[in-house]
Coordinates of C-alpha atoms in Angstrom, one line a residue:
W1 CA -9.9 32.0 2.7
R2 CA -10.1 33.8 6.1
S3 CA -9.7 30.4 7.8
A4 CA -8.9 28.1 4.9
G5 CA -5.3 28.1 4.0
Q6 CA -4.2 29.1 7.5
P7 CA -2.6 26.9 10.2
A8 CA -5.2 25.4 12.6
R9 CA -5.0 22.9 15.4
A10 CA -6.5 19.6 14.6
L11 CA -9.9 19.1 16.2
G12 CA -9.7 16.5 19.0
A13 CA -5.9 16.6 19.1
A14 CA -5.9 16.9 22.9
D15 CA -8.0 13.7 23.2
V16 CA -5.4 11.8 21.1
V17 CA -2.4 12.8 23.3
T18 CA -4.3 12.3 26.6
G19 CA -5.7 8.9 25.7
T20 CA -9.3 9.9 26.0
K21 CA -10.1 9.4 22.3
R22 CA -12.4 6.5 21.7
F23 CA -11.8 3.9 18.9
P24 CA -14.0 1.0 17.8
S25 CA -12.0 -1.3 20.2
D26 CA -13.1 1.0 23.0
V27 CA -16.9 0.6 22.5
N28 CA -18.4 -1.1 25.5
L29 CA -22.1 -1.6 25.9
D30 CA -24.1 -2.9 28.9
G31 CA -24.5 -6.7 28.8
M32 CA -22.0 -7.0 26.0
L33 CA -20.5 -10.4 25.2
H34 CA -17.3 -11.2 23.3
G35 CA -17.2 -13.3 20.2
C36 CA -14.6 -15.4 18.2
V37 CA -15.0 -17.1 14.8
L38 CA -13.6 -20.4 13.6
R39 CA -11.0 -19.7 10.9
P40 CA -9.7 -22.0 8.2
P41 CA -6.1 -23.1 8.4
A42 CA -5.2 -21.8 4.9
F43 CA -6.7 -19.7 2.1
G44 CA -9.2 -21.7 0.1
A45 CA -9.6 -24.4 2.7
L46 CA -13.1 -26.0 2.8
L47 CA -14.8 -27.1 6.0
R48 CA -15.8 -30.8 5.9
S49 CA -16.9 -31.3 9.5
A50 CA -16.8 -29.7 12.9
S51 CA -17.5 -30.8 16.5
T52 CA -18.4 -28.0 18.8
S53 CA -19.4 -30.1 21.9
A54 CA -16.2 -29.3 23.9
A55 CA -16.6 -25.6 23.3
A56 CA -20.2 -25.6 24.2
Q57 CA -19.4 -27.2 27.6
Q58 CA -17.3 -24.2 28.7
P59 CA -18.9 -22.0 31.4
G60 CA -20.9 -19.1 29.9
V61 CA -20.1 -20.1 26.3
Q62 CA -22.6 -20.3 23.5
V63 CA -21.8 -21.8 20.2
V64 CA -23.3 -20.2 17.1
R65 CA -23.5 -22.2 13.8
D66 CA -25.0 -21.0 10.5
G67 CA -23.8 -23.2 7.7
D68 CA -20.1 -22.9 7.5
F69 CA -20.1 -20.0 9.8
I70 CA -19.2 -21.2 13.3
G71 CA -18.5 -18.9 16.2
V72 CA -18.7 -18.6 20.0
V73 CA -19.7 -16.0 22.4
A74 CA -18.5 -15.7 26.0
P75 CA -18.4 -13.2 28.9
D76 CA -14.9 -12.2 28.0
R77 CA -12.5 -12.4 25.1
A78 CA -10.1 -14.8 26.8
A79 CA -12.9 -17.3 27.4
A80 CA -14.1 -16.9 23.8
L81 CA -10.6 -17.6 22.4
R82 CA -10.3 -20.7 24.6
A83 CA -13.7 -22.0 23.5
A84 CA -12.9 -21.4 19.8
G85 CA -9.7 -23.3 20.2
L86 CA -11.7 -26.4 21.4
I87 CA -13.7 -26.7 18.2
D88 CA -12.5 -29.8 16.4
A89 CA -12.7 -29.0 12.7
A90 CA -11.7 -31.0 9.6
W91 CA -10.7 -29.1 6.6
E92 CA -9.9 -29.9 3.0
C93 CA -6.9 -27.9 1.7
T94 CA -5.8 -27.5 -1.9
P95 CA -2.2 -27.1 -3.1
Q96 CA -1.1 -23.4 -3.1
P97 CA 1.9 -21.6 -4.5
A98 CA 4.7 -20.2 -2.3
T99 CA 6.6 -17.0 -2.5
A100 CA 9.2 -18.4 -4.8
D101 CA 6.5 -19.5 -7.3
L102 CA 4.7 -16.2 -7.6
D103 CA 6.3 -14.9 -10.8
A104 CA 5.5 -18.0 -12.7
Y105 CA 2.1 -18.3 -11.2
L106 CA 0.9 -14.8 -12.0
R107 CA 2.3 -15.0 -15.6
S108 CA 0.5 -18.3 -16.2
H109 CA -2.9 -17.2 -14.7
P110 CA -4.2 -14.2 -16.7
V111 CA -7.9 -13.4 -16.0
E112 CA -10.5 -10.9 -17.2
G113 CA -10.9 -8.7 -14.2
E114 CA -13.4 -6.0 -13.5
G115 CA -13.6 -2.7 -11.6
W116 CA -10.1 -1.5 -10.7
L117 CA -8.8 -4.8 -11.9
S118 CA -10.2 -4.4 -15.4
P119 CA -7.6 -4.9 -18.3
F120 CA -6.2 -1.8 -19.8
R121 CA -4.3 -1.1 -23.1
H122 CA -3.1 2.1 -24.6
E123 CA -1.0 2.2 -27.8
Q124 CA 0.2 4.9 -30.2
G125 CA 2.7 4.8 -33.0
D126 CA 4.9 1.8 -34.0
V127 CA 6.4 0.6 -30.7
E128 CA 8.2 -2.4 -31.9
A129 CA 9.9 -0.5 -34.8
A130 CA 10.9 2.3 -32.4
L131 CA 12.4 -0.1 -29.9
A132 CA 14.3 -2.0 -32.6
A133 CA 15.7 1.2 -34.2
G134 CA 16.8 2.9 -31.0
P135 CA 20.6 2.8 -30.7
V136 CA 20.1 2.6 -26.9
R137 CA 17.6 0.1 -25.6
I138 CA 16.7 -1.3 -22.1
D139 CA 14.6 -4.3 -21.4
A140 CA 14.0 -4.9 -17.7
R141 CA 11.7 -6.7 -15.3
Y142 CA 10.6 -5.2 -12.0
S143 CA 8.5 -6.6 -9.2
A144 CA 6.7 -5.6 -6.0
A145 CA 5.8 -7.9 -3.2
Y146 CA 2.5 -8.4 -1.5
I147 CA 2.4 -6.2 1.6
A148 CA 0.0 -5.9 4.4
H149 CA -1.8 -2.8 5.7
V150 CA -0.8 -3.5 9.4
P151 CA -3.1 -0.9 11.0
L152 CA -2.2 -0.1 14.6
E153 CA -5.8 -1.1 15.6
P154 CA -6.9 -4.5 14.1
R155 CA -10.5 -4.6 13.0
A156 CA -13.2 -4.5 15.6
A157 CA -17.0 -4.2 15.7
V158 CA -19.7 -4.2 18.3
A159 CA -23.2 -5.2 17.2
R160 CA -26.5 -4.7 19.0
W161 CA -30.0 -5.7 17.9
A162 CA -33.2 -4.0 19.1
D163 CA -36.7 -4.4 17.7
G164 CA -35.4 -6.2 14.6
R165 CA -33.0 -3.4 13.8
L166 CA -29.2 -3.6 13.9
T167 CA -26.7 -1.0 15.1
A168 CA -23.0 -1.8 14.5
W169 CA -20.0 0.3 15.6
T170 CA -17.0 -0.4 13.4
G171 CA -14.0 1.1 11.7
T172 CA -14.7 1.2 7.9
S173 CA -13.8 3.7 5.2
T174 CA -16.9 2.6 3.3
P175 CA -19.9 2.8 5.7
F176 CA -22.6 2.7 3.0
R177 CA -21.0 -0.4 1.4
A178 CA -20.6 -1.9 4.9
R179 CA -24.3 -1.3 5.5
G180 CA -25.2 -3.1 2.2
E181 CA -23.0 -6.0 3.0
V182 CA -24.3 -6.4 6.5
A183 CA -27.9 -6.2 5.3
G184 CA -27.3 -8.7 2.5
A185 CA -25.5 -11.2 4.8
L186 CA -28.3 -11.1 7.4
G187 CA -31.2 -11.0 5.0
I188 CA -32.7 -7.7 6.3
A189 CA -33.4 -4.3 4.7
E190 CA -30.6 -1.7 4.6
S191 CA -33.0 0.7 6.3
D192 CA -32.8 -1.6 9.3
V193 CA -29.1 -1.3 9.6
E194 CA -27.2 1.6 11.2
I195 CA -23.4 1.7 10.8
I196 CA -21.6 4.0 13.3
V197 CA -18.0 4.8 12.4
P198 CA -15.8 6.1 15.3
D199 CA -12.3 7.3 14.3
Y200 CA -10.3 4.1 13.9
G201 CA -6.6 3.3 14.3
G202 CA -5.5 3.1 10.7
G203 CA -7.0 1.8 7.4
F204 CA -4.9 2.8 4.4
G205 CA -7.4 1.1 2.1
G206 CA -7.5 -2.1 4.2
K207 CA -10.8 -1.5 6.0
H208 CA -13.3 -1.4 3.2
G209 CA -16.6 -3.1 3.7
G210 CA -18.1 -4.7 6.8
A211 CA -16.6 -8.2 7.3
V212 CA -16.0 -7.9 11.1
A213 CA -19.4 -6.1 11.5
I214 CA -21.2 -9.1 9.8
E215 CA -19.5 -11.5 12.2
A216 CA -20.5 -9.4 15.3
A217 CA -24.0 -9.1 14.0
R218 CA -24.5 -12.8 13.4
L219 CA -23.2 -13.6 16.9
A220 CA -25.3 -10.9 18.5
R221 CA -28.5 -12.0 16.8
A222 CA -28.0 -15.6 18.1
A223 CA -27.0 -14.5 21.6
G224 CA -29.7 -11.9 22.0
R225 CA -27.2 -9.5 23.5
P226 CA -24.6 -7.1 22.1
V227 CA -21.4 -8.8 20.9
R228 CA -18.0 -7.4 20.3
V229 CA -15.6 -9.1 17.8
Q230 CA -12.0 -8.0 17.9
W231 CA -9.6 -9.5 15.3
S232 CA -6.2 -10.6 16.5
R233 CA -3.1 -9.5 14.7
D234 CA -3.0 -13.0 13.0
E235 CA -6.6 -12.5 11.8
E236 CA -5.8 -9.0 10.5
F237 CA -3.1 -10.6 8.3
H238 CA -5.1 -13.6 7.2
Q239 CA -8.7 -12.4 7.1
G240 CA -8.0 -9.0 5.5
Y241 CA -6.5 -8.5 2.1
L242 CA -3.1 -7.4 0.8
R243 CA -1.6 -4.8 -1.5
P244 CA -1.4 -6.8 -4.8
A245 CA 1.9 -8.1 -5.9
A246 CA 3.2 -6.7 -9.2
L247 CA 5.2 -7.9 -12.1
L248 CA 6.3 -5.1 -14.4
D249 CA 7.9 -5.6 -17.8
V250 CA 9.5 -2.5 -19.3
S251 CA 11.2 -1.9 -22.6
C252 CA 12.4 1.6 -23.8
S253 CA 14.7 3.1 -26.3
A254 CA 16.3 6.4 -27.1
D255 CA 17.1 7.8 -30.6
A256 CA 20.4 9.3 -31.7
S257 CA 19.5 12.7 -30.2
G258 CA 18.9 11.1 -26.8
A259 CA 15.1 11.5 -26.8
I260 CA 12.9 8.7 -25.7
S261 CA 11.7 7.0 -28.9
G262 CA 10.0 3.8 -27.8
W263 CA 8.1 2.8 -24.6
S264 CA 6.5 -0.5 -23.7
F265 CA 5.2 -1.0 -20.2
T266 CA 3.2 -4.0 -18.9
N267 CA 1.8 -4.4 -15.4
I268 CA 0.7 -7.9 -14.4
N269 CA -1.7 -8.2 -11.5
S270 CA -1.5 -5.0 -9.4
G271 CA -3.5 -2.5 -11.5
Q272 CA -3.5 0.4 -13.8
A273 CA -3.3 3.3 -11.3
G274 CA -0.5 5.6 -12.3
I275 CA 0.4 3.4 -15.3
L276 CA 0.6 6.1 -17.9
S277 CA 3.9 7.9 -18.3
P278 CA 4.2 11.7 -18.1
Y279 CA 7.3 11.6 -20.3
R280 CA 7.0 12.5 -24.0
S281 CA 7.4 9.5 -26.3
P282 CA 6.0 9.2 -29.9
H283 CA 5.7 5.4 -29.8
Q284 CA 4.3 3.8 -26.6
R285 CA 2.3 0.8 -25.5
V286 CA 1.0 0.6 -21.9
T287 CA -0.8 -2.6 -20.8
F288 CA -2.4 -3.9 -17.6
Q289 CA -3.1 -7.6 -17.4
P290 CA -5.1 -8.9 -14.4
A291 CA -4.0 -12.2 -12.9
G292 CA -5.5 -14.8 -10.6
S293 CA -3.9 -13.9 -7.3
P294 CA -3.1 -16.8 -4.9
L295 CA -3.6 -14.4 -1.9
P296 CA -6.6 -12.1 -1.2
Q297 CA -5.8 -8.7 -2.5
G298 CA -7.5 -5.3 -2.5
P299 CA -7.0 -1.5 -2.2
Y300 CA -3.9 -0.1 -0.5
R301 CA -2.8 3.5 -0.2
A302 CA -2.2 4.6 -3.9
L303 CA -3.2 1.2 -5.2
A304 CA -0.9 0.1 -8.1
S305 CA 0.5 3.5 -8.5
T306 CA 3.5 2.8 -6.2
A307 CA 4.6 -0.2 -8.2
N308 CA 4.1 1.5 -11.6
H309 CA 6.0 4.6 -10.5
F310 CA 8.8 2.4 -9.1
A311 CA 9.4 0.6 -12.4
R312 CA 9.0 3.7 -14.6
E313 CA 11.1 6.1 -12.6
S314 CA 13.8 3.4 -12.2
V315 CA 14.0 2.7 -15.9
I316 CA 14.0 6.4 -16.8
D317 CA 17.0 6.8 -14.5
E318 CA 18.7 3.8 -16.1
L319 CA 18.1 5.1 -19.6
A320 CA 19.6 8.5 -18.6
H321 CA 22.6 6.7 -17.2
R322 CA 23.1 4.7 -20.4
L323 CA 22.9 7.9 -22.4
G324 CA 25.4 9.7 -20.1
A325 CA 22.7 12.3 -19.3
D326 CA 22.0 13.9 -15.9
P327 CA 18.8 12.2 -14.7
L328 CA 17.3 15.5 -13.6
A329 CA 17.9 17.2 -16.9
F330 CA 16.8 14.1 -18.8
R331 CA 13.5 14.1 -17.0
L332 CA 12.9 17.8 -17.5
R333 CA 13.7 17.4 -21.2
H334 CA 10.8 15.0 -21.7
L335 CA 8.2 16.7 -19.4
D336 CA 5.3 18.8 -20.8
D337 CA 3.6 19.3 -17.4
E338 CA 5.0 22.4 -15.9
R339 CA 3.6 21.7 -12.5
L340 CA 5.3 18.4 -12.4
A341 CA 8.6 20.0 -13.6
A342 CA 8.3 22.5 -10.8
V343 CA 8.1 20.0 -8.0
L344 CA 11.0 18.1 -9.5
R345 CA 13.2 21.1 -9.7
T346 CA 12.3 22.1 -6.2
A347 CA 13.1 18.7 -4.7
A348 CA 16.5 18.5 -6.5
L349 CA 17.4 22.0 -5.5
R350 CA 17.1 21.1 -1.8
F351 CA 20.1 18.8 -2.4
G352 CA 22.0 21.5 -4.3
W353 CA 21.2 19.9 -7.7
D354 CA 20.1 21.8 -10.7
E355 CA 20.3 21.6 -14.4
A356 CA 23.4 23.9 -14.5
S357 CA 25.5 22.3 -11.7
G358 CA 24.4 18.7 -12.1
R359 CA 23.9 16.2 -9.4
P360 CA 26.0 16.3 -6.2
G361 CA 28.8 13.8 -6.4
P362 CA 28.4 10.2 -5.2
G363 CA 30.5 10.8 -2.2
D364 CA 33.7 8.9 -2.2
D365 CA 34.4 6.7 0.8
D366 CA 34.8 9.1 3.6
R367 CA 37.8 9.0 5.9
A368 CA 36.0 7.0 8.5
G369 CA 35.2 4.3 6.0
T370 CA 31.4 4.5 6.5
G371 CA 30.6 4.0 2.8
N372 CA 29.4 5.8 -0.3
T373 CA 26.6 8.2 -0.5
G374 CA 24.2 8.8 -3.4
T375 CA 21.3 11.0 -4.4
G376 CA 18.3 10.1 -6.5
V377 CA 15.0 11.6 -7.5
A378 CA 11.6 10.4 -8.7
L379 CA 8.4 12.1 -9.6
G380 CA 4.8 11.2 -10.3
I381 CA 1.1 12.2 -10.8
E382 CA -1.5 10.6 -8.7
K383 CA -5.2 11.6 -8.3
G384 CA -4.4 15.1 -9.5
G385 CA -1.5 15.7 -7.2
R386 CA 2.1 16.3 -8.5
V387 CA 4.9 15.0 -6.3
A388 CA 8.7 14.6 -6.4
T389 CA 10.9 13.0 -3.9
A390 CA 14.7 13.3 -3.6
A391 CA 16.6 10.8 -1.5
R392 CA 20.1 10.7 0.0
V393 CA 21.4 7.3 1.1
R394 CA 24.6 5.7 2.3
V395 CA 25.7 2.2 1.3
A396 CA 28.3 1.0 3.8
P397 CA 30.9 -1.7 3.1
G398 CA 29.1 -5.0 3.1
G399 CA 26.0 -3.4 1.6
R400 CA 24.5 -2.0 4.8
L401 CA 22.0 0.7 3.7
Q402 CA 21.0 3.9 5.6
I403 CA 18.5 6.4 4.4
L404 CA 20.0 9.8 5.3
R405 CA 17.4 12.2 4.1
L406 CA 14.2 12.5 2.1
V407 CA 12.7 15.7 0.6
T408 CA 9.2 15.5 -0.8
V409 CA 7.7 18.4 -2.7
F410 CA 4.0 18.3 -3.3
D411 CA 1.6 20.3 -5.4
C412 CA -2.0 19.5 -4.7
G413 CA -3.4 22.8 -6.0
A414 CA -5.0 25.1 -3.5
V415 CA -3.7 24.3 0.0
V416 CA -6.7 24.4 2.4
S417 CA -5.1 23.1 5.7
P418 CA -1.3 23.4 5.5
D419 CA -0.5 21.6 8.8
N420 CA -2.8 18.7 8.1
L421 CA -1.5 18.5 4.6
A422 CA 2.1 18.4 5.7
N423 CA 1.2 15.6 8.2
Q424 CA -0.5 13.6 5.4
V425 CA 2.6 13.9 3.2
E426 CA 5.0 12.9 6.1
G427 CA 2.8 9.9 6.9
A428 CA 2.7 8.8 3.3
V429 CA 6.5 9.1 3.0
M430 CA 7.1 7.2 6.2
M431 CA 4.7 4.5 5.2
G432 CA 6.3 4.3 1.8
L433 CA 9.6 3.5 3.4
G434 CA 8.3 0.2 4.6
G435 CA 7.2 -1.1 1.2
A436 CA 10.3 0.4 -0.4
M437 CA 12.8 -1.1 2.0
F438 CA 11.7 -4.2 3.8
E439 CA 8.0 -5.0 3.9
A440 CA 7.0 -8.3 2.2
I441 CA 4.5 -11.1 2.8
D442 CA 6.1 -14.5 2.9
F443 CA 3.7 -17.3 2.2
A444 CA 3.4 -21.0 1.4
G445 CA 0.6 -23.6 1.4
G446 CA -2.1 -21.0 1.6
R447 CA -0.8 -19.4 4.8
I448 CA 1.2 -16.3 5.6
L449 CA 4.4 -17.3 7.3
N450 CA 5.2 -13.9 8.9
A451 CA 1.8 -12.9 10.2
S452 CA 2.9 -11.1 13.3
M453 CA 4.5 -7.8 14.4
S454 CA 7.7 -9.7 15.2
G455 CA 7.8 -11.5 11.8
Y456 CA 6.5 -8.6 9.6
R457 CA 8.6 -5.4 9.9
V458 CA 7.0 -2.0 9.5
P459 CA 8.9 1.3 9.8
R460 CA 9.7 2.2 13.4
L461 CA 11.4 5.3 14.9
P462 CA 15.0 4.2 14.3
D463 CA 14.2 3.7 10.6
L464 CA 13.1 7.3 10.0
P465 CA 15.5 9.6 8.2
E466 CA 15.5 13.4 8.2
C467 CA 12.3 14.2 6.4
E468 CA 11.4 17.5 4.8
V469 CA 8.1 18.4 3.2
V470 CA 7.7 21.3 0.8
L471 CA 4.2 22.4 -0.2
I472 CA 3.6 24.3 -3.4
D473 CA 0.4 26.3 -3.0
R474 CA -1.6 27.0 -6.2
P475 CA -4.7 28.9 -5.2
D476 CA -5.8 29.1 -8.9
Q477 CA -6.0 25.3 -9.1
P478 CA -8.6 22.9 -7.6
S479 CA -7.4 21.0 -4.5
A480 CA -6.4 17.4 -4.8
G481 CA -6.1 15.0 -1.9
A482 CA -2.8 14.2 -0.2
G483 CA -3.5 10.9 1.4
E484 CA -2.0 8.8 -1.4
A485 CA 0.0 10.7 -4.0
P486 CA 3.1 11.4 -1.8
I487 CA 3.8 7.7 -1.3
V488 CA 4.5 6.9 -5.0
A489 CA 7.9 8.5 -5.5
V490 CA 9.6 7.2 -2.3
A491 CA 10.8 3.8 -3.5
P492 CA 12.2 4.8 -6.9
A493 CA 14.0 7.8 -5.4
I494 CA 15.7 5.5 -2.9
A495 CA 16.5 2.9 -5.6
N496 CA 18.0 5.6 -7.8
A497 CA 20.1 6.9 -4.9
I498 CA 21.3 3.4 -4.2
F499 CA 22.5 3.1 -7.8
H500 CA 24.2 6.4 -7.6
A501 CA 26.0 5.4 -4.5
C502 CA 27.2 1.9 -5.4
G503 CA 26.2 1.1 -9.0
V504 CA 23.7 -1.7 -8.0
R505 CA 20.4 -1.5 -9.8
L506 CA 17.6 -3.0 -7.7
R507 CA 14.5 -4.0 -9.5
S508 CA 12.4 -5.7 -6.8
M509 CA 10.5 -4.2 -3.8
P510 CA 11.4 -4.4 -1.1
L511 CA 14.9 -3.1 -2.0
A512 CA 16.9 -4.0 1.0
P513 CA 15.5 -6.8 3.2
G514 CA 17.6 -6.8 6.3
D515 CA 18.8 -3.3 5.4
V516 CA 21.4 -4.7 3.1
V517 CA 21.9 -4.0 -0.6
R518 CA 22.6 -7.2 -2.4
A519 CA 23.4 -7.9 -6.0
A520 CA 20.8 -6.7 -8.5
R521 CA 17.6 -8.8 -8.4

């Protein structure tokens, strides 16, 4: 602990701010060509025929075809893009659901998943009897949209063959998996594949495997020269995968003493991460049901934990409201995890809210007529870390929403690198704002309709509120990672603050597309 636990400058920070840092997109080898791959017009489309003669006639262009894989290589990327656009392909497309059909589609397409999409069920006590007997009961449906990773740097790879061995430079968070995928796709031994991973411009769970490296390797083997493949922003949306959409059905009850008596929680499609409740309840049933997704989906920062926390923390707030209880005191009453209670108390206290004084008032319309303010909290456990977020929002006349302040308190055990830890928490909170407020994939006919940076909004500088991070150092506890846990409480804290401000309970993420709070959805 002479250096661990102490502030330290990030290695390579000067390279970042001076622009000398090298990313996968910057890899440039002697004799390198540029490649593009023919893409289907929609998810699930089958290639029926393709004429490549026009593309092959372009100066310096070579067409590569291997079954349904068709690509081109050219001296520069612009030429490769032009040539790929000249391929005359016929596709067979099948009917696909649209955004408005998603709820019914997921509910009607249950599947037996595997891995992180394996079904899950936990039950104790007599849930139905407890729900029926409770004098206060809530039944609610929540949802979370598909959202995209939107890394600053779309995927890129450079592949080079030499003496039957392949070297590929690419951004991937799973290099050993990528090596296996590349070797399998090309029919060579893993020992003949080397994957080099420069620091890359964002992943967030979206850059698993070696898809772009396989494309570059196929083209390089055919061309006999190194080849670079750089996905466009549209390709990043369509050829990558999305955070799974979630449907969440929640029922809960309280007994005559105001204690949680019954708890039923079902997640459809998005996963079981963070699905168990930290709140004491003698009768509970928790279920995850995988579904056949109409869009490609995969890991995203905190996986399903964000959706599960959103639904649970919102319903807990609603139950406290129905009971006339302070939501902070109500949570603390039902928590057995002292570390979790500590982060919650600390977050609330930053807003002048404790069990004795209660929550700060909703803020009557101020004299300038700018709207009502409200405060909300949410908490969670993810991958061993304990987190609580408190939010202060303003809802102006007409529903215009402004996030005024966010405080996130994080306990990850022993703090090894405090500056880097605080940066990780801030990054997770800011990223969480997008999914909470306005990020959502719009789709129809097997195609994403907002697959661009102008059509798909991510948080930008004007969206960022005052943000405070408080770290609780516990040297006696093992360290837990900070990359994912701090994101999970952002959306429910904001949703609870919105309800406090204007009485509207929002049950779908994103909460405020267009920055406007509309009627409860």
